[in-house]
Amino acid sequence: MALSDACSDFVAEMRGADSDGGRQKAVASLLVEVAHYACPPFRYGDELLLLAAGCREYLDPLLSKADRVQRIVFVADAVREMLDRPPGMAKPAS
């Protein structure tokens, strides 16, 4: 499994969660995945920092005024999309 798969699974879990407890469990699990992918032989960079910051922000809502669910789902989905793009492929037009 790759970090993009972990992000995809996380987004699906967040969308399927029926309670705040379920969402907190999903975020805590993503934080564990981030720690896993921060160790060799993996070579991820800023995307791990972004995911970790998003998880901490979700778990401690005093860190931000943003909607916690929307923000962490957006961050995870953006990282997944970035990692799933073949090397050298330009960003899609918006």
mmCIF file of C-alpha atoms in Angstrom:
data_model
loop_
_atom_site.group_PDB
_atom_site.id
_atom_site.type_symbol
_atom_site.label_atom_id
_atom_site.label_comp_id
_atom_site.label_asym_id
_atom_site.label_seq_id
_atom_site.Cartn_x
_atom_site.Cartn_y
_atom_site.Cartn_z
ATOM 1 C CA MET A 1 0.000 0.000 0.000
ATOM 2 C CA ALA A 2 1.145 3.558 -0.671
ATOM 3 C CA LEU A 3 0.404 6.878 0.997
ATOM 4 C CA SER A 4 -2.072 7.701 -1.780
ATOM 5 C CA ASP A 5 -3.978 4.495 -0.928
ATOM 6 C CA ALA A 6 -3.994 5.427 2.754
ATOM 7 C CA CYS A 7 -5.410 8.855 1.833
ATOM 8 C CA SER A 8 -8.072 7.287 -0.376
ATOM 9 C CA ASP A 9 -9.082 4.833 2.355
ATOM 10 C CA PHE A 10 -9.172 7.685 4.875
ATOM 11 C CA VAL A 11 -11.464 9.841 2.722
ATOM 12 C CA ALA A 12 -13.826 6.888 2.243
ATOM 13 C CA GLU A 13 -13.805 6.205 5.987
ATOM 14 C CA MET A 14 -14.536 9.865 6.786
ATOM 15 C CA ARG A 15 -17.410 9.944 4.314
ATOM 16 C CA GLY A 16 -18.859 6.765 5.798
ATOM 17 C CA ALA A 17 -18.443 7.737 9.456
ATOM 18 C CA ASP A 18 -21.751 8.246 11.212
ATOM 19 C CA SER A 19 -20.404 9.941 14.333
ATOM 20 C CA ASP A 20 -17.713 12.300 15.548
ATOM 21 C CA GLY A 21 -16.113 9.356 17.341
ATOM 22 C CA GLY A 22 -15.843 7.460 14.064
ATOM 23 C CA ARG A 23 -14.279 10.478 12.369
ATOM 24 C CA GLN A 24 -11.808 10.961 15.238
ATOM 25 C CA LYS A 25 -10.817 7.288 14.971
ATOM 26 C CA ALA A 26 -10.234 7.713 11.221
ATOM 27 C CA VAL A 27 -8.080 10.814 11.785
ATOM 28 C CA ALA A 28 -6.050 9.072 14.504
ATOM 29 C CA SER A 29 -5.510 6.129 12.135
ATOM 30 C CA LEU A 30 -4.339 8.485 9.382
ATOM 31 C CA LEU A 31 -1.867 10.031 11.808
ATOM 32 C CA VAL A 32 -0.469 6.517 12.467
ATOM 33 C CA GLU A 33 -0.165 5.994 8.691
ATOM 34 C CA VAL A 34 1.666 9.327 8.362
ATOM 35 C CA ALA A 35 4.175 8.201 11.013
ATOM 36 C CA HIS A 36 4.605 4.878 9.186
ATOM 37 C CA TYR A 37 5.317 6.575 5.852
ATOM 38 C CA ALA A 38 7.774 8.993 7.490
ATOM 39 C CA CYS A 39 10.208 6.097 8.052
ATOM 40 C CA PRO A 40 12.585 4.490 5.538
ATOM 41 C CA PRO A 41 12.336 3.081 2.946
ATOM 42 C CA PHE A 42 9.624 5.620 2.121
ATOM 43 C CA ARG A 43 10.643 8.987 0.690
ATOM 44 C CA TYR A 44 7.725 11.322 1.170
ATOM 45 C CA GLY A 45 8.182 14.961 2.089
ATOM 46 C CA ASP A 46 5.933 17.951 2.512
ATOM 47 C CA GLU A 47 2.793 15.900 1.951
ATOM 48 C CA LEU A 48 3.453 14.137 5.276
ATOM 49 C CA LEU A 49 3.838 17.470 7.054
ATOM 50 C CA LEU A 50 0.596 18.698 5.505
ATOM 51 C CA LEU A 51 -1.313 15.562 6.512
ATOM 52 C CA ALA A 52 0.115 15.571 10.040
ATOM 53 C CA ALA A 53 -0.797 19.241 10.498
ATOM 54 C CA GLY A 54 -4.316 18.561 9.207
ATOM 55 C CA CYS A 55 -4.733 15.649 11.610
ATOM 56 C CA ARG A 56 -3.514 17.694 14.571
ATOM 57 C CA GLU A 57 -5.832 20.528 13.573
ATOM 58 C CA TYR A 58 -8.760 18.117 13.443
ATOM 59 C CA LEU A 59 -7.940 16.560 16.810
ATOM 60 C CA ASP A 60 -7.449 19.985 18.453
ATOM 61 C CA PRO A 61 -10.130 22.267 16.999
ATOM 62 C CA LEU A 62 -8.691 25.279 18.840
ATOM 63 C CA LEU A 63 -5.898 25.346 16.239
ATOM 64 C CA SER A 64 -8.208 26.597 13.488
ATOM 65 C CA LYS A 65 -11.568 28.150 12.805
ATOM 66 C CA ALA A 66 -11.984 26.074 9.599
ATOM 67 C CA ASP A 67 -14.522 23.257 9.305
ATOM 68 C CA ARG A 68 -12.488 20.326 10.620
ATOM 69 C CA VAL A 69 -14.097 17.621 8.479
ATOM 70 C CA GLN A 70 -13.951 19.576 5.230
ATOM 71 C CA ARG A 71 -10.342 20.597 5.783
ATOM 72 C CA ILE A 72 -8.869 17.171 6.584
ATOM 73 C CA VAL A 73 -10.840 15.448 3.813
ATOM 74 C CA PHE A 74 -9.676 18.131 1.350
ATOM 75 C CA VAL A 75 -6.032 17.783 2.462
ATOM 76 C CA ALA A 76 -6.055 13.977 2.237
ATOM 77 C CA ASP A 77 -7.793 13.998 -1.139
ATOM 78 C CA ALA A 78 -5.382 16.626 -2.509
ATOM 79 C CA VAL A 79 -2.357 14.584 -1.364
ATOM 80 C CA ARG A 80 -3.845 11.434 -2.911
ATOM 81 C CA GLU A 81 -4.465 13.228 -6.208
ATOM 82 C CA MET A 82 -0.932 14.644 -6.244
ATOM 83 C CA LEU A 83 0.660 11.260 -5.523
ATOM 84 C CA ASP A 84 -1.478 9.405 -8.073
ATOM 85 C CA ARG A 85 -0.313 11.695 -10.894
ATOM 86 C CA PRO A 86 2.438 10.155 -13.046
ATOM 87 C CA PRO A 87 5.842 11.850 -12.695
ATOM 88 C CA GLY A 88 6.204 14.889 -14.919
ATOM 89 C CA MET A 89 2.483 15.166 -15.597
ATOM 90 C CA ALA A 90 1.153 18.701 -15.317
ATOM 91 C CA LYS A 91 -1.602 19.638 -12.900
ATOM 92 C CA PRO A 92 -5.084 19.396 -14.401
ATOM 93 C CA ALA A 93 -6.523 22.689 -15.650
ATOM 94 C CA SER A 94 -8.993 24.296 -13.270
#
